[in-house]
Amino acid sequence: DYRILMDGLLLERGVSVKTLAASILFRLPLVRELSMWTNCVDARRSVATNLLKKGHSVLVLPGGEAEQIRTQFGKETLYLRNRKGFIKLAIRQNVPVLPVYVFGCSDSYATSNVLFGPRLWLSKTAAVCIPFAWGWGPLCPRPVPTTIVFGEPVSFQHTQDPTETDLNTAHEDFMKALTKLFDKEKEKYGYGQRELEII
């Protein structure tokens, strides 16, 4: 899993990162222990705010289950356009956001749209994702290189009460920075023919 890989890479450089994970994961036996063992914390806003106030770095996968269920093999698609909570948190806590992209992620598993409608309904109503995907079996990914690239930090004007305009502008700045990072690095890692789609 690229998230665990990234956690290890950052730890080697002396950076301790907490990863925000869906609250439901902490209610499931074994899954809860695995989540905690891999440095995950509950993705509630109060938890993230507390961590930032204490000076921790926080890893956010804003697409969440909505992006998981929409992932298609061989396509670079992010479910980000309506995910602005992490930007609002950054504005309120006066912290920059670092754009990160993982090349190879969408090639790790073949995907299927079988029963997509019911699975999407479940994702929307219960925040539970049931992806139909397989690599080397249902759990092991296909052997493709996974490369994590980091962009430049994006800073925002600090305010405790950002307006809708403030939030939209900051979010747009972040999406532009992420797209710029993707376009800058894609050729180097064998993805020159692909375009990043943000939905």
mmCIF file of C-alpha atoms in Angstrom:
data_model
loop_
_atom_site.group_PDB
_atom_site.id
_atom_site.type_symbol
_atom_site.label_atom_id
_atom_site.label_comp_id
_atom_site.label_asym_id
_atom_site.label_seq_id
_atom_site.Cartn_x
_atom_site.Cartn_y
_atom_site.Cartn_z
ATOM 1 C CA ASP A 1 0.000 0.000 0.000
ATOM 2 C CA TYR A 2 1.535 3.292 -1.103
ATOM 3 C CA ARG A 3 0.332 5.064 2.038
ATOM 4 C CA ILE A 4 2.379 2.760 4.274
ATOM 5 C CA LEU A 5 5.341 3.151 1.907
ATOM 6 C CA MET A 6 5.079 6.939 2.134
ATOM 7 C CA ASP A 7 4.789 6.776 5.909
ATOM 8 C CA GLY A 8 8.021 4.783 6.016
ATOM 9 C CA LEU A 9 9.829 7.174 3.665
ATOM 10 C CA LEU A 10 8.837 10.201 5.739
ATOM 11 C CA LEU A 11 9.768 8.496 9.004
ATOM 12 C CA GLU A 12 13.267 7.847 7.601
ATOM 13 C CA ARG A 13 13.566 11.622 7.160
ATOM 14 C CA GLY A 14 12.424 12.315 10.697
ATOM 15 C CA VAL A 15 8.878 13.369 9.774
ATOM 16 C CA SER A 16 6.093 11.797 11.823
ATOM 17 C CA VAL A 17 2.823 11.759 9.908
ATOM 18 C CA LYS A 18 -0.629 10.755 11.108
ATOM 19 C CA THR A 19 -2.997 9.535 8.390
ATOM 20 C CA LEU A 20 -6.678 10.409 8.577
ATOM 21 C CA ALA A 21 -8.814 7.299 8.046
ATOM 22 C CA ALA A 22 -12.563 6.723 7.900
ATOM 23 C CA SER A 23 -14.200 6.564 11.323
ATOM 24 C CA ILE A 24 -15.841 3.234 10.498
ATOM 25 C CA LEU A 25 -12.436 1.526 10.344
ATOM 26 C CA PHE A 26 -12.012 2.078 14.081
ATOM 27 C CA ARG A 27 -15.247 0.215 14.844
ATOM 28 C CA LEU A 28 -14.178 -3.029 13.139
ATOM 29 C CA PRO A 29 -12.108 -5.564 15.101
ATOM 30 C CA LEU A 30 -8.715 -6.313 13.523
ATOM 31 C CA VAL A 31 -9.193 -3.515 10.991
ATOM 32 C CA ARG A 32 -9.001 -1.054 13.903
ATOM 33 C CA GLU A 33 -5.737 -2.602 15.132
ATOM 34 C CA LEU A 34 -4.248 -2.633 11.624
ATOM 35 C CA SER A 35 -5.239 1.012 11.145
ATOM 36 C CA MET A 36 -3.659 2.067 14.419
ATOM 37 C CA TRP A 37 -0.536 -0.005 13.737
ATOM 38 C CA THR A 38 -0.057 1.863 10.435
ATOM 39 C CA ASN A 39 -0.313 5.295 12.128
ATOM 40 C CA CYS A 40 -3.927 6.052 11.175
ATOM 41 C CA VAL A 41 -6.237 8.214 13.251
ATOM 42 C CA ASP A 42 -9.952 8.904 13.067
ATOM 43 C CA ALA A 43 -10.692 11.416 10.285
ATOM 44 C CA ARG A 44 -13.019 13.557 12.400
ATOM 45 C CA ARG A 45 -12.320 17.283 12.122
ATOM 46 C CA SER A 46 -11.711 17.579 15.877
ATOM 47 C CA VAL A 47 -8.969 14.920 15.741
ATOM 48 C CA ALA A 48 -7.231 16.559 12.766
ATOM 49 C CA THR A 49 -7.460 20.004 14.395
ATOM 50 C CA ASN A 50 -5.938 18.657 17.600
ATOM 51 C CA LEU A 51 -3.040 17.038 15.739
ATOM 52 C CA LEU A 52 -2.254 20.220 13.803
ATOM 53 C CA LYS A 53 -2.382 22.317 16.986
ATOM 54 C CA LYS A 54 0.185 19.951 18.507
ATOM 55 C CA GLY A 55 2.466 20.434 15.486
ATOM 56 C CA HIS A 56 1.924 17.063 13.798
ATOM 57 C CA SER A 57 1.818 16.624 10.038
ATOM 58 C CA VAL A 58 -1.421 15.089 8.767
ATOM 59 C CA LEU A 59 -1.820 12.959 5.643
ATOM 60 C CA VAL A 60 -5.201 13.404 3.986
ATOM 61 C CA LEU A 61 -6.600 11.267 1.168
ATOM 62 C CA PRO A 62 -9.508 13.592 0.351
ATOM 63 C CA GLY A 63 -11.125 11.383 -2.281
ATOM 64 C CA GLY A 64 -11.882 8.692 0.293
ATOM 65 C CA GLU A 65 -14.376 5.958 -0.500
ATOM 66 C CA ALA A 66 -15.949 8.100 -3.245
ATOM 67 C CA GLU A 67 -12.663 8.024 -5.165
ATOM 68 C CA GLN A 68 -12.031 4.351 -4.400
ATOM 69 C CA ILE A 69 -15.282 3.220 -5.940
ATOM 70 C CA ARG A 70 -14.765 5.390 -9.040
ATOM 71 C CA THR A 71 -11.181 4.289 -9.689
ATOM 72 C CA GLN A 72 -10.728 2.801 -13.154
ATOM 73 C CA PHE A 73 -7.768 0.778 -14.271
ATOM 74 C CA GLY A 74 -5.363 2.844 -16.371
ATOM 75 C CA LYS A 75 -7.061 6.205 -15.732
ATOM 76 C CA GLU A 76 -5.762 9.028 -13.557
ATOM 77 C CA THR A 77 -8.921 10.349 -11.890
ATOM 78 C CA LEU A 78 -9.243 12.186 -8.583
ATOM 79 C CA TYR A 79 -12.502 12.795 -6.724
ATOM 80 C CA LEU A 80 -11.535 16.205 -5.372
ATOM 81 C CA ARG A 81 -13.657 18.970 -6.852
ATOM 82 C CA ASN A 82 -16.179 18.969 -3.979
ATOM 83 C CA ARG A 83 -13.755 17.957 -1.226
ATOM 84 C CA LYS A 84 -12.825 21.213 0.481
ATOM 85 C CA GLY A 85 -12.813 20.361 4.187
ATOM 86 C CA PHE A 86 -9.053 19.780 4.322
ATOM 87 C CA ILE A 87 -8.458 23.176 2.706
ATOM 88 C CA LYS A 88 -10.723 24.885 5.236
ATOM 89 C CA LEU A 89 -8.821 23.148 8.028
ATOM 90 C CA ALA A 90 -5.488 24.357 6.589
ATOM 91 C CA ILE A 91 -6.772 27.940 6.343
ATOM 92 C CA ARG A 92 -8.051 27.908 9.940
ATOM 93 C CA GLN A 93 -4.899 26.306 11.354
ATOM 94 C CA ASN A 94 -2.557 28.412 9.181
ATOM 95 C CA VAL A 95 -0.687 25.416 7.747
ATOM 96 C CA PRO A 96 0.405 24.831 4.137
ATOM 97 C CA VAL A 97 -0.876 21.885 2.094
ATOM 98 C CA LEU A 98 1.652 19.774 0.218
ATOM 99 C CA PRO A 99 0.429 18.327 -3.119
ATOM 100 C CA VAL A 100 1.367 14.646 -3.486
ATOM 101 C CA TYR A 101 0.672 12.270 -6.367
ATOM 102 C CA VAL A 102 1.163 8.505 -6.612
ATOM 103 C CA PHE A 103 2.002 7.159 -10.067
ATOM 104 C CA GLY A 104 1.142 3.487 -10.581
ATOM 105 C CA CYS A 105 -1.741 3.467 -8.139
ATOM 106 C CA SER A 106 -4.457 3.175 -10.788
ATOM 107 C CA ASP A 107 -2.558 0.351 -12.502
ATOM 108 C CA SER A 108 -2.144 -1.764 -9.362
ATOM 109 C CA TYR A 109 -5.548 -3.443 -9.667
ATOM 110 C CA ALA A 110 -7.873 -4.213 -12.553
ATOM 111 C CA THR A 111 -11.332 -2.821 -11.803
ATOM 112 C CA SER A 112 -14.914 -3.623 -12.718
ATOM 113 C CA ASN A 113 -18.141 -1.593 -12.882
ATOM 114 C CA VAL A 114 -20.306 -4.635 -12.096
ATOM 115 C CA LEU A 115 -23.128 -3.574 -9.732
ATOM 116 C CA PHE A 116 -21.727 -0.057 -9.736
ATOM 117 C CA GLY A 117 -25.123 1.544 -8.968
ATOM 118 C CA PRO A 118 -25.798 -0.407 -5.750
ATOM 119 C CA ARG A 119 -22.176 -0.077 -4.640
ATOM 120 C CA LEU A 120 -22.257 3.690 -5.240
ATOM 121 C CA TRP A 121 -25.512 3.933 -3.246
ATOM 122 C CA LEU A 122 -23.887 2.075 -0.353
ATOM 123 C CA SER A 123 -20.868 4.365 -0.544
ATOM 124 C CA LYS A 124 -23.059 7.481 -0.438
ATOM 125 C CA THR A 125 -25.427 6.312 2.296
ATOM 126 C CA ALA A 126 -23.122 4.367 4.612
ATOM 127 C CA ALA A 127 -19.634 5.621 3.600
ATOM 128 C CA VAL A 128 -18.673 2.012 2.861
ATOM 129 C CA CYS A 129 -16.781 1.180 -0.316
ATOM 130 C CA ILE A 130 -16.918 -2.258 -1.918
ATOM 131 C CA PRO A 131 -14.508 -2.056 -4.860
ATOM 132 C CA PHE A 132 -14.480 -4.860 -7.408
ATOM 133 C CA ALA A 133 -10.754 -5.085 -8.058
ATOM 134 C CA TRP A 134 -8.099 -7.716 -8.446
ATOM 135 C CA GLY A 135 -4.365 -7.817 -8.932
ATOM 136 C CA TRP A 136 -2.573 -11.021 -8.090
ATOM 137 C CA GLY A 137 -5.732 -12.268 -6.430
ATOM 138 C CA PRO A 138 -8.067 -10.002 -4.468
ATOM 139 C CA LEU A 139 -5.483 -8.562 -2.058
ATOM 140 C CA CYS A 140 -2.073 -8.398 -3.723
ATOM 141 C CA PRO A 141 -1.485 -5.621 -6.266
ATOM 142 C CA ARG A 142 -0.112 -6.205 -9.732
ATOM 143 C CA PRO A 143 3.689 -5.784 -9.924
ATOM 144 C CA VAL A 144 3.832 -2.215 -11.248
ATOM 145 C CA PRO A 145 6.246 0.493 -10.086
ATOM 146 C CA THR A 146 4.733 2.872 -7.555
ATOM 147 C CA THR A 147 6.281 6.334 -7.454
ATOM 148 C CA ILE A 148 5.332 9.057 -4.989
ATOM 149 C CA VAL A 149 6.062 12.639 -6.048
ATOM 150 C CA PHE A 150 5.868 15.762 -3.900
ATOM 151 C CA GLY A 151 5.104 19.284 -5.061
ATOM 152 C CA GLU A 152 5.754 22.636 -3.453
ATOM 153 C CA PRO A 153 3.736 23.591 -0.351
ATOM 154 C CA VAL A 154 0.651 25.698 -1.052
ATOM 155 C CA SER A 155 -0.030 28.365 1.587
ATOM 156 C CA PHE A 156 -3.262 30.262 2.171
ATOM 157 C CA GLN A 157 -4.342 33.484 3.844
ATOM 158 C CA HIS A 158 -5.040 32.631 7.484
ATOM 159 C CA THR A 159 -8.524 33.275 8.876
ATOM 160 C CA GLN A 160 -10.728 31.471 11.388
ATOM 161 C CA ASP A 161 -13.827 32.128 9.322
ATOM 162 C CA PRO A 162 -13.040 31.727 5.597
ATOM 163 C CA THR A 163 -15.727 32.944 3.215
ATOM 164 C CA GLU A 164 -16.970 30.751 0.390
ATOM 165 C CA THR A 165 -14.847 32.834 -1.983
ATOM 166 C CA ASP A 166 -11.750 32.354 0.215
ATOM 167 C CA LEU A 167 -12.344 28.617 0.316
ATOM 168 C CA ASN A 168 -13.031 28.253 -3.417
ATOM 169 C CA THR A 169 -9.937 30.288 -4.337
ATOM 170 C CA ALA A 170 -7.679 28.286 -2.011
ATOM 171 C CA HIS A 171 -9.123 24.988 -3.244
ATOM 172 C CA GLU A 172 -8.609 26.029 -6.867
ATOM 173 C CA ASP A 173 -4.981 26.979 -6.076
ATOM 174 C CA PHE A 174 -4.426 23.523 -4.600
ATOM 175 C CA MET A 175 -5.970 21.724 -7.603
ATOM 176 C CA LYS A 176 -3.793 23.779 -9.971
ATOM 177 C CA ALA A 177 -0.678 22.917 -7.959
ATOM 178 C CA LEU A 178 -1.576 19.212 -7.999
ATOM 179 C CA THR A 179 -2.226 19.240 -11.764
ATOM 180 C CA LYS A 180 1.056 21.090 -12.318
ATOM 181 C CA LEU A 181 2.886 18.427 -10.286
ATOM 182 C CA PHE A 182 1.255 15.617 -12.274
ATOM 183 C CA ASP A 183 2.081 17.245 -15.637
ATOM 184 C CA LYS A 184 5.670 17.971 -14.595
ATOM 185 C CA GLU A 185 6.424 14.392 -13.493
ATOM 186 C CA LYS A 186 4.244 12.155 -15.694
ATOM 187 C CA GLU A 187 6.676 11.777 -18.609
ATOM 188 C CA LYS A 188 9.537 10.801 -16.316
ATOM 189 C CA TYR A 189 7.587 7.890 -14.849
ATOM 190 C CA GLY A 190 6.010 6.543 -18.039
ATOM 191 C CA TYR A 191 2.621 8.270 -17.887
ATOM 192 C CA GLY A 192 3.191 10.929 -20.542
ATOM 193 C CA GLN A 193 0.132 9.892 -22.542
ATOM 194 C CA ARG A 194 -2.245 10.306 -19.597
ATOM 195 C CA GLU A 195 -4.174 13.335 -18.412
ATOM 196 C CA LEU A 196 -5.222 13.997 -14.840
ATOM 197 C CA GLU A 197 -8.986 14.294 -14.484
ATOM 198 C CA ILE A 198 -10.408 15.946 -11.369
ATOM 199 C CA ILE A 199 -14.090 15.288 -10.784
#
